[in-house]
Tab-separated table of C-alpha atoms and ligand atoms in Angstrom:
chain	number	residue	atom	x	y	z
A	1	UNK	CA	64.382	176.153	40.235
A	2	UNK	CA	63.002	173.239	42.286
A	3	UNK	CA	65.367	170.797	44.001
A	4	UNK	CA	65.584	167.166	42.921
A	5	UNK	CA	64.425	164.359	45.193
A	6	UNK	CA	66.574	161.496	46.456
A	7	UNK	CA	64.815	159.245	43.974
A	8	UNK	CA	65.667	161.544	41.057
A	9	UNK	CA	69.299	161.686	42.183
A	10	UNK	CA	69.402	157.885	42.167
A	11	UNK	CA	67.775	157.801	38.711
A	12	UNK	CA	70.354	160.264	37.341
A	13	UNK	CA	73.199	158.127	38.639
A	14	UNK	CA	71.601	154.916	37.382
A	15	UNK	CA	71.222	156.355	33.874
A	16	UNK	CA	75.010	156.899	33.814
A	17	UNK	CA	76.028	153.486	35.143
A	18	UNK	CA	75.795	151.180	32.091
A	19	UNK	CA	78.439	148.747	33.346
A	20	UNK	CA	76.591	148.149	36.607
A	21	UNK	CA	73.375	147.563	34.603
A	22	UNK	CA	75.134	144.950	32.452
A	23	UNK	CA	76.760	143.174	35.381
A	24	UNK	CA	73.489	143.220	37.356
A	25	UNK	CA	71.752	141.336	34.521
A	26	UNK	CA	74.374	138.593	34.620
A	27	UNK	CA	74.428	138.302	38.421
A	28	UNK	CA	70.631	138.279	38.633
A	29	UNK	CA	70.189	135.589	36.012
A	30	UNK	CA	72.702	133.331	37.816
A	31	UNK	CA	70.414	133.307	40.896
A	32	UNK	CA	73.539	133.077	43.065
A	33	UNK	CA	72.663	136.014	45.339
A	34	UNK	CA	69.018	135.015	45.800
A	35	UNK	CA	68.197	134.950	49.503
A	36	UNK	CA	71.723	135.959	50.545
A	37	UNK	CA	71.926	138.628	53.213
A	38	UNK	CA	74.395	141.358	52.291
A	39	UNK	CA	75.571	143.970	54.824
A	40	UNK	CA	77.111	147.098	53.291
A	41	UNK	CA	78.954	149.870	55.109
A	42	UNK	CA	79.302	152.557	52.421
A	43	UNK	CA	79.011	156.277	51.783
A	44	UNK	CA	75.244	156.646	51.525
A	45	UNK	CA	74.735	158.697	48.387
A	46	UNK	CA	73.120	158.175	44.990
A	47	UNK	CA	75.750	155.932	43.329
A	48	UNK	CA	75.888	153.691	46.382
A	49	UNK	CA	72.088	153.488	46.223
A	50	UNK	CA	72.462	152.068	42.705
A	51	UNK	CA	74.758	149.312	44.004
A	52	UNK	CA	72.385	148.501	46.876
A	53	UNK	CA	69.423	148.363	44.473
A	54	UNK	CA	71.405	146.158	42.081
A	55	UNK	CA	72.043	143.734	44.941
A	56	UNK	CA	68.318	143.776	45.803
A	57	UNK	CA	67.454	143.198	42.149
A	58	UNK	CA	69.756	140.176	42.157
A	59	UNK	CA	67.696	138.737	45.014
A	60	UNK	CA	69.840	139.685	48.021
A	61	UNK	CA	68.423	141.032	51.245
A	62	UNK	CA	70.367	144.252	51.753
A	63	UNK	CA	71.217	146.001	55.006
A	64	UNK	CA	73.263	149.196	54.810
A	65	UNK	CA	74.869	151.757	57.103
A	66	UNK	CA	77.033	154.837	56.596
A	67	UNK	CA	80.814	154.485	56.343
A	68	UNK	CA	81.353	158.083	57.460
A	69	UNK	CA	79.230	160.295	59.737
A	70	UNK	CA	79.428	163.236	57.342
A	71	UNK	CA	79.030	161.667	53.885
A	72	UNK	CA	75.389	160.573	54.136
A	73	UNK	CA	72.776	162.226	51.911
A	74	UNK	CA	69.520	162.050	53.871
A	75	UNK	CA	67.245	162.343	50.836
A	76	UNK	CA	68.941	159.311	49.278
A	77	UNK	CA	68.565	157.331	52.509
A	78	UNK	CA	64.848	158.206	52.615
A	79	UNK	CA	64.430	157.095	49.002
A	80	UNK	CA	66.224	153.818	49.703
A	81	UNK	CA	63.996	153.092	52.684
A	82	UNK	CA	60.937	153.695	50.472
A	83	UNK	CA	62.411	151.239	47.978
A	84	UNK	CA	62.699	148.544	50.636
A	85	UNK	CA	66.400	148.677	51.558
A	86	UNK	CA	67.134	148.424	55.286
A	87	UNK	CA	69.386	151.418	55.702
A	88	UNK	CA	70.444	153.539	58.652
A	89	UNK	CA	72.564	156.676	58.825
A	90	UNK	CA	71.998	160.424	58.967
A	91	UNK	CA	74.253	163.250	57.858
A	92	UNK	CA	76.151	164.633	60.844
A	93	UNK	CA	75.259	161.719	63.134
A	94	UNK	CA	77.298	161.335	66.323
A	95	UNK	CA	80.095	158.781	66.585
A	96	UNK	CA	77.864	156.755	68.931
A	97	UNK	CA	75.065	156.650	66.371
A	98	UNK	CA	77.545	155.772	63.648
A	99	UNK	CA	78.920	152.953	65.749
A	100	UNK	CA	75.438	151.667	66.665
A	101	UNK	CA	74.481	151.458	62.983
A	102	UNK	CA	77.573	149.371	62.258
A	103	UNK	CA	76.680	147.092	65.165
A	104	UNK	CA	73.240	146.615	63.632
A	105	UNK	CA	74.952	145.281	60.492
A	106	UNK	CA	76.785	142.738	62.612
A	107	UNK	CA	73.708	141.523	64.417
A	108	UNK	CA	71.799	141.054	61.147
A	109	UNK	CA	74.112	138.035	60.588
A	110	UNK	CA	75.032	138.688	56.963
A	111	UNK	CA	76.368	136.066	54.556
A	112	UNK	CA	78.352	138.669	52.641
A	113	UNK	CA	79.866	142.031	53.534
A	114	UNK	CA	80.808	145.145	51.548
A	115	UNK	CA	82.956	147.670	53.374
A	116	UNK	CA	84.477	151.091	52.696
A	117	UNK	CA	87.292	151.925	55.107
A	118	UNK	CA	87.350	148.648	57.038
A	119	UNK	CA	85.249	149.633	60.078
A	120	UNK	CA	82.685	146.874	59.554
A	121	UNK	CA	85.204	144.123	58.809
A	122	UNK	CA	87.329	145.177	61.795
A	123	UNK	CA	84.254	145.170	64.049
A	124	UNK	CA	83.434	141.571	63.025
A	125	UNK	CA	86.952	140.591	64.065
A	126	UNK	CA	86.726	142.438	67.384
A	127	UNK	CA	83.521	140.501	68.070
A	128	UNK	CA	85.142	137.158	67.124
A	129	UNK	CA	82.296	134.624	66.984
A	130	UNK	CA	79.911	136.981	65.231
A	131	UNK	CA	82.041	136.843	62.095
A	132	UNK	CA	81.997	133.082	61.830
A	133	UNK	CA	78.924	132.856	59.610
A	134	UNK	CA	80.247	135.421	57.110
A	135	UNK	CA	81.221	133.746	53.826
A	136	UNK	CA	83.355	136.621	52.633
A	137	UNK	CA	83.767	140.376	52.311
A	138	UNK	CA	84.914	143.025	49.843
A	139	UNK	CA	86.835	146.181	50.767
A	140	UNK	CA	86.700	149.349	48.689
A	141	UNK	CA	89.544	151.592	49.872
A	142	UNK	CA	93.313	151.803	50.285
A	143	UNK	CA	92.823	152.650	53.977
A	144	UNK	CA	90.599	149.628	54.528
A	145	UNK	CA	93.041	147.314	52.746
A	146	UNK	CA	95.932	148.637	54.864
A	147	UNK	CA	94.013	147.867	58.073
A	148	UNK	CA	92.858	144.433	56.915
A	149	UNK	CA	96.307	143.467	55.638
A	150	UNK	CA	97.766	144.343	59.062
A	151	UNK	CA	95.041	142.292	60.768
A	152	UNK	CA	95.636	139.365	58.401
A	153	UNK	CA	99.377	139.392	59.287
A	154	UNK	CA	98.814	139.934	63.014
A	155	UNK	CA	95.921	137.638	63.861
A	156	UNK	CA	94.492	136.146	60.667
A	157	UNK	CA	91.053	136.727	59.165
A	158	UNK	CA	87.743	135.029	59.952
A	159	UNK	CA	86.714	134.987	56.280
A	160	UNK	CA	88.162	135.766	52.840
A	161	UNK	CA	88.347	139.465	52.012
A	162	UNK	CA	88.636	140.615	48.410
A	163	UNK	CA	90.831	143.694	47.959
A	164	UNK	CA	88.561	145.470	45.481
A	165	UNK	CA	90.638	148.638	45.921
A	166	UNK	CA	93.673	146.976	44.386
A	167	UNK	CA	92.001	145.879	41.134
A	168	UNK	CA	93.388	147.773	38.161
A	169	UNK	CA	89.883	148.788	37.073
A	170	UNK	CA	89.466	150.376	40.492
A	171	UNK	CA	92.620	152.077	41.627
A	172	UNK	CA	93.768	153.444	38.264
A	173	UNK	CA	90.457	155.252	37.799
A	174	UNK	CA	88.631	155.648	41.127
A	175	UNK	CA	91.656	156.543	43.233
A	176	UNK	CA	93.306	158.686	40.587
A	177	UNK	CA	90.613	160.386	38.472
A	178	UNK	CA	87.807	159.902	40.999
A	179	UNK	CA	89.581	161.432	43.978
A	180	UNK	CA	91.326	163.928	41.701
A	181	UNK	CA	88.111	165.400	40.336
A	182	UNK	CA	85.910	165.039	43.420
A	183	UNK	CA	88.391	166.526	45.905
A	184	UNK	CA	88.722	169.636	43.744
A	185	UNK	CA	84.943	169.607	43.256
A	186	UNK	CA	84.482	169.717	47.046
A	187	UNK	CA	86.886	172.639	47.397
A	188	UNK	CA	85.388	174.611	44.509
A	189	UNK	CA	81.757	174.106	45.538
A	190	UNK	CA	82.412	174.996	49.160
A	191	UNK	CA	84.665	178.010	48.696
A	192	UNK	CA	83.732	179.466	45.296
A	193	UNK	CA	87.409	180.569	45.147
A	194	UNK	CA	89.922	180.499	42.312
A	195	UNK	CA	92.557	177.764	42.124
A	196	UNK	CA	94.594	179.287	39.266
A	197	UNK	CA	97.815	180.859	40.481
A	198	UNK	CA	97.527	179.451	43.997
A	199	UNK	CA	100.101	177.240	45.709
A	200	UNK	CA	98.247	173.978	46.247
A	201	UNK	CA	100.071	171.599	48.585
A	202	UNK	CA	99.218	167.919	48.078
A	203	UNK	CA	100.371	165.799	51.001
A	204	UNK	CA	100.733	162.189	49.870
A	205	UNK	CA	101.486	161.035	46.316
A	206	UNK	CA	99.801	157.648	46.121
A	207	UNK	CA	97.202	157.031	43.393
A	208	UNK	CA	94.781	159.479	45.061
A	209	UNK	CA	97.448	162.135	45.588
A	210	UNK	CA	98.553	161.807	41.952
A	211	UNK	CA	94.991	162.467	40.824
A	212	UNK	CA	94.569	165.479	43.085
A	213	UNK	CA	97.914	166.980	42.002
A	214	UNK	CA	97.193	166.575	38.292
A	215	UNK	CA	93.678	168.062	38.550
A	216	UNK	CA	94.928	170.988	40.667
A	217	UNK	CA	97.564	171.687	38.006
A	218	UNK	CA	94.825	171.467	35.368
A	219	UNK	CA	93.040	174.321	37.132
A	220	UNK	CA	96.196	176.427	37.011
A	221	UNK	CA	97.639	175.808	40.473
A	222	UNK	CA	101.347	175.751	41.274
A	223	UNK	CA	101.410	172.299	42.854
A	224	UNK	CA	103.737	171.315	45.678
A	225	UNK	CA	103.932	167.647	46.687
A	226	UNK	CA	104.986	166.388	50.134
A	227	UNK	CA	105.978	162.715	50.388
A	228	UNK	CA	107.827	160.338	52.706
A	229	UNK	CA	108.578	157.674	50.047
A	230	UNK	CA	111.667	158.613	47.963
A	231	UNK	CA	110.359	156.713	44.922
A	232	UNK	CA	107.029	158.519	44.947
A	233	UNK	CA	108.817	161.815	45.572
A	234	UNK	CA	110.869	161.158	42.427
A	235	UNK	CA	107.689	160.383	40.498
A	236	UNK	CA	106.249	163.745	41.607
A	237	UNK	CA	109.448	165.549	40.594
A	238	UNK	CA	109.494	163.949	37.150
A	239	UNK	CA	105.833	164.862	36.720
A	240	UNK	CA	106.991	168.466	37.083
A	241	UNK	CA	105.789	169.196	40.631
A	242	UNK	CA	107.832	170.915	43.330
A	243	UNK	CA	108.663	168.562	46.190
A	244	UNK	CA	109.499	169.679	49.723
A	245	UNK	CA	108.884	168.737	53.357
A	246	UNK	CA	105.490	169.639	54.815
A	247	UNK	CA	106.961	172.196	57.234
A	248	UNK	CA	108.569	174.089	54.353
A	249	UNK	CA	105.370	173.878	52.295
A	250	UNK	CA	103.389	175.206	55.261
A	251	UNK	CA	105.004	178.616	54.835
A	252	UNK	CA	104.008	179.019	51.179
A	253	UNK	CA	100.799	177.021	50.664
A	254	UNK	CA	97.441	178.645	49.916
A	255	UNK	CA	95.488	175.367	49.841
A	256	UNK	CA	96.483	172.160	51.669
A	257	UNK	CA	95.007	168.782	50.714
A	258	UNK	CA	95.988	165.756	52.831
A	259	UNK	CA	95.689	162.440	51.050
A	260	UNK	CA	98.153	160.147	52.792
A	261	UNK	CA	95.961	157.610	54.632
A	262	UNK	CA	98.139	158.308	57.677
A	263	UNK	CA	97.607	160.368	60.835
A	264	UNK	CA	99.036	163.692	62.091
A	265	UNK	CA	100.019	165.037	58.683
A	266	UNK	CA	99.169	168.664	59.477
A	267	UNK	CA	99.681	169.535	63.148
A	268	UNK	CA	100.282	172.536	65.412
A	269	UNK	CA	103.846	172.838	64.062
A	270	UNK	CA	102.453	173.321	60.553
A	271	UNK	CA	99.523	175.567	61.549
A	272	UNK	CA	101.904	177.935	63.317
A	273	UNK	CA	103.760	178.543	60.013
A	274	UNK	CA	100.791	178.922	57.655
A	275	UNK	CA	99.823	182.149	55.903
A	276	UNK	CA	96.728	184.139	56.769
A	277	UNK	CA	93.824	182.773	54.706
A	278	UNK	CA	95.198	179.282	54.082
A	279	UNK	CA	92.564	176.622	53.265
A	280	UNK	CA	92.895	173.164	54.792
A	281	UNK	CA	91.107	170.017	53.732
A	282	UNK	CA	91.466	166.262	53.808
A	283	UNK	CA	90.804	163.752	51.023
A	284	UNK	CA	91.936	160.662	52.956
A	285	UNK	CA	89.402	158.208	54.367
A	286	UNK	CA	89.662	159.124	58.068
A	287	UNK	CA	89.633	162.526	59.758
A	288	UNK	CA	93.006	161.885	61.404
A	289	UNK	CA	95.267	163.604	58.861
A	290	UNK	CA	94.611	167.163	60.040
A	291	UNK	CA	94.871	167.603	63.816
A	292	UNK	CA	91.672	169.588	64.214
A	293	UNK	CA	91.988	169.327	68.012
A	294	UNK	CA	95.352	171.124	67.896
A	295	UNK	CA	94.023	173.698	65.442
A	296	UNK	CA	91.113	174.330	67.775
A	297	UNK	CA	93.386	174.641	70.816
A	298	UNK	CA	95.574	177.196	69.033
A	299	UNK	CA	92.610	179.304	67.926
A	300	UNK	CA	91.214	182.289	69.774
A	301	UNK	CA	88.001	181.947	67.779
A	302	UNK	CA	86.319	179.178	65.732
A	303	UNK	CA	83.261	180.068	63.655
A	304	UNK	CA	81.418	178.763	60.610
A	305	UNK	CA	81.805	181.354	57.874
A	306	UNK	CA	80.052	179.539	55.040
A	307	UNK	CA	78.434	176.086	54.688
A	308	UNK	CA	81.245	173.565	55.164
A	309	UNK	CA	83.896	176.157	56.090
A	310	UNK	CA	85.091	176.924	59.610
A	311	UNK	CA	87.427	179.819	60.299
A	312	UNK	CA	90.042	179.421	63.040
A	313	UNK	CA	91.412	182.776	64.095
A	314	UNK	CA	94.869	182.314	65.569
A	315	UNK	CA	95.976	184.417	68.537
A	316	UNK	CA	98.295	186.392	66.219
A	317	UNK	CA	95.325	187.278	64.016
A	318	UNK	CA	95.947	184.833	61.141
A	319	UNK	CA	92.851	183.044	59.829
A	320	UNK	CA	93.011	179.382	58.783
A	321	UNK	CA	89.980	177.843	57.089
A	322	UNK	CA	89.020	174.183	57.517
A	323	UNK	CA	86.695	172.488	55.034
A	324	UNK	CA	84.232	169.746	55.979
A	325	UNK	CA	85.521	169.424	59.566
A	326	UNK	CA	88.614	167.660	58.214
A	327	UNK	CA	86.489	164.750	56.942
A	328	UNK	CA	86.874	163.631	53.342
A	329	UNK	CA	86.243	166.794	51.376
A	330	UNK	CA	84.885	165.045	48.276
A	331	UNK	CA	81.981	163.523	50.192
A	332	UNK	CA	81.504	165.970	53.059
A	333	UNK	CA	81.541	168.978	50.705
A	334	UNK	CA	80.390	167.431	47.398
A	335	UNK	CA	78.771	164.259	45.997
A	336	UNK	CA	81.824	161.989	45.986
A	337	UNK	CA	83.424	160.521	42.882
A	338	UNK	CA	81.895	161.098	39.444
A	339	UNK	CA	79.169	158.624	38.489
A	340	UNK	CA	81.102	156.954	35.653
A	341	UNK	CA	83.979	156.191	38.032
A	342	UNK	CA	81.725	154.551	40.614
A	343	UNK	CA	80.070	152.628	37.763
A	344	UNK	CA	83.330	150.697	37.423
A	345	UNK	CA	84.102	150.469	41.164
A	346	UNK	CA	80.644	149.256	42.113
A	347	UNK	CA	80.534	146.805	39.203
A	348	UNK	CA	83.718	145.317	40.645
A	349	UNK	CA	82.057	145.206	44.073
A	350	UNK	CA	78.986	143.434	42.709
A	351	UNK	CA	81.016	140.900	40.703
A	352	UNK	CA	83.333	140.264	43.663
A	353	UNK	CA	80.406	139.634	46.032
A	354	UNK	CA	78.924	137.315	43.406
A	355	UNK	CA	82.268	135.505	43.140
A	356	UNK	CA	82.440	135.104	46.934
A	357	UNK	CA	78.920	133.672	46.997
A	358	UNK	CA	79.870	131.016	44.446
A	359	UNK	CA	83.450	130.252	45.496
A	360	UNK	CA	83.746	130.877	49.245
A	361	UNK	CA	84.336	127.215	50.042
A	362	UNK	CA	87.522	127.077	47.996
A	363	UNK	CA	88.919	130.464	49.091
A	364	UNK	CA	91.525	130.996	51.837
A	365	UNK	CA	90.602	133.145	54.838
A	366	UNK	CA	93.056	135.766	53.690
A	367	UNK	CA	93.148	139.091	51.890
A	368	UNK	CA	92.867	138.069	48.233
A	369	UNK	CA	92.889	139.952	44.910
A	370	UNK	CA	89.933	140.487	42.614
A	371	UNK	CA	90.129	137.651	40.052
A	372	UNK	CA	91.879	138.925	36.913
A	373	UNK	CA	88.960	137.981	34.634
A	374	UNK	CA	86.541	140.117	36.691
A	375	UNK	CA	88.953	143.076	36.589
A	376	UNK	CA	89.308	142.783	32.801
A	377	UNK	CA	85.606	142.187	32.257
A	378	UNK	CA	84.647	145.436	33.995
A	379	UNK	CA	87.148	147.416	31.909
A	380	UNK	CA	85.907	145.717	28.708
A	381	UNK	CA	82.262	146.366	29.639
A	382	UNK	CA	83.003	150.062	30.045
A	383	UNK	CA	84.668	150.226	26.622
A	384	UNK	CA	81.688	148.378	25.115
A	385	UNK	CA	79.262	150.830	26.766
A	386	UNK	CA	81.234	153.715	25.248
A	387	UNK	CA	81.396	152.020	21.837
A	388	UNK	CA	85.204	151.956	21.961
A	389	UNK	CA	86.821	149.009	20.195
A	390	UNK	CA	90.356	147.731	20.835
A	391	UNK	CA	92.673	145.180	19.256
A	392	UNK	CA	93.201	141.553	20.299
A	393	UNK	CA	96.401	139.521	20.164
A	394	UNK	CA	96.828	137.032	17.313
A	395	UNK	CA	97.722	133.429	18.240
A	396	UNK	CA	101.285	134.101	17.056
A	397	UNK	CA	101.550	137.166	19.261
A	398	UNK	CA	100.185	135.244	22.246
A	399	UNK	CA	102.765	132.506	21.718
A	400	UNK	CA	105.498	135.108	21.289
A	401	UNK	CA	104.560	136.581	24.660
A	402	UNK	CA	104.801	133.109	26.152
A	403	UNK	CA	101.371	132.101	27.459
A	404	UNK	CA	97.782	131.363	26.524
A	405	UNK	CA	96.682	134.864	27.520
A	406	UNK	CA	99.942	136.557	26.738
A	407	UNK	CA	100.556	137.644	30.308
A	408	UNK	CA	103.145	135.102	31.520
B	501	ADE	N1	80.654	157.442	46.523
B	501	ADE	C1	80.335	156.269	47.076
B	501	ADE	N2	81.407	155.669	47.578
B	501	ADE	C2	82.453	156.494	47.344
B	501	ADE	C3	83.831	156.426	47.638
B	501	ADE	N3	84.375	155.386	48.255
B	501	ADE	N4	84.603	157.465	47.269
B	501	ADE	C4	84.035	158.523	46.646
B	501	ADE	N5	82.763	158.637	46.332
B	501	ADE	C5	81.957	157.629	46.674
C-alpha cells in the first residue's frame, strides 16, 4: 500500500470540513480579510492546513509556525509551502528553532494573530512595542486562555484577544470529544495494547479530562479520576468513576493520562510507587505535567522500545513507559483531534478573526468572548451540513422566557 502525500491528507480533511467551507465562502465574499496579514501559531497538521488555506482564499497573507515542537507533520508543511503559505516548523525541532520560528511571526508585523497555547501572544507582550500594530488575536486552548487571563489581570493586553476556547461550540466538543478520542487514539496507535480491564488514571477532570475518562471507560477501562477541585471530583464520582489522590492512584494504575493544564502532576514521588509496566502520557498542552527530568534521573536505563515509546528502567528493575516524550499524546503520537471536531473549532477561529478585522476599533484591549451569534452560527452550520433539523421558539415562548431571543 502506498503512503498518502501531505496534499492528499489536506484534501481528505477538507472533504470532511463542510462548516469551514461554508464560513470561508461568507468571509471571502465580504472582502474583509483581503490584504490582511495573519500570523498563526498552530499545530501544523492537515486540519490546520485547511484553516490556513481558508484564510489565504479569503485574501489574507498567511504566515504560520508550529505551536509545539513535536506536533508538526513535515509532509503537510511541505504541501503548504508548495501552495504558497509561508510556514516554518519541523517535527522534532529544537526549542531554539521553535522559538526562532515564533519570532519570525512577530517580525512579519501581522494585523491579526491566531494562537494555540499562548506562546505567540505572550511573546508579543514580552516584546512590548512589536505588538502595537496588532489589531487583535484569537486563542484556541484552555492553557492559552489561562495564561492570557493572568496577563490581562497583571499588566493588561496590547490588543483584544478572543477566547475561542471558551465558546460553547468549541469547548463542549473539541475539549471533550476531541481530546477524549484523540488522546486514546494516540495511546492505541503507539502501544497496540488493550485498554479493556486496565486501570486508567485520568489526572484532571476539566472538559478534556471528562472526555478522556468517558472514552477510556467506553473501551472497557476501570477509570480512576484524580482532581484538586471538590466540585469536579463530585462530578467524577457521580459519573461513576473512582476518585482518589494521585499518590494512591500511582500504586494501582496501568495507564496514566495527565490532562490538568498544570505542572508537576506526576513526579518522582509518584514514579517510585508505580507498578512495573505502567504507561505514562500527557494530554495537556505543555510538557510540564509529567516530570520527565525526574523520571530520567531515577532510571538506570532509558531506551526507545517502539516508535513514540521510551522505557525507563528503574534501579529496582521496574519498567515505566513514557509516550511521546511527555508532549501532548494526541498530536505527538497521532493526528490530533478528529476532522469533524476541528471543522467547528477552526470555523470559530476564522469567524473570530473576521470579526476582529471588522470590529477591532470598538473592542476593548481585554480577553473577550466569542460573540454569541458566531458561536450559535457554527453549531447551526454543522447541523445543516449533517441535515439535522431542530425546533425554534414561537413568539409566545420567547416572551414567556423573557427576552427577544429567549435567553434573558
Ligand atoms: N489539530 C490542530 N490543532 C489541534 C488542537 N489544538 N488540538 C488537537 N488537534 C489539533
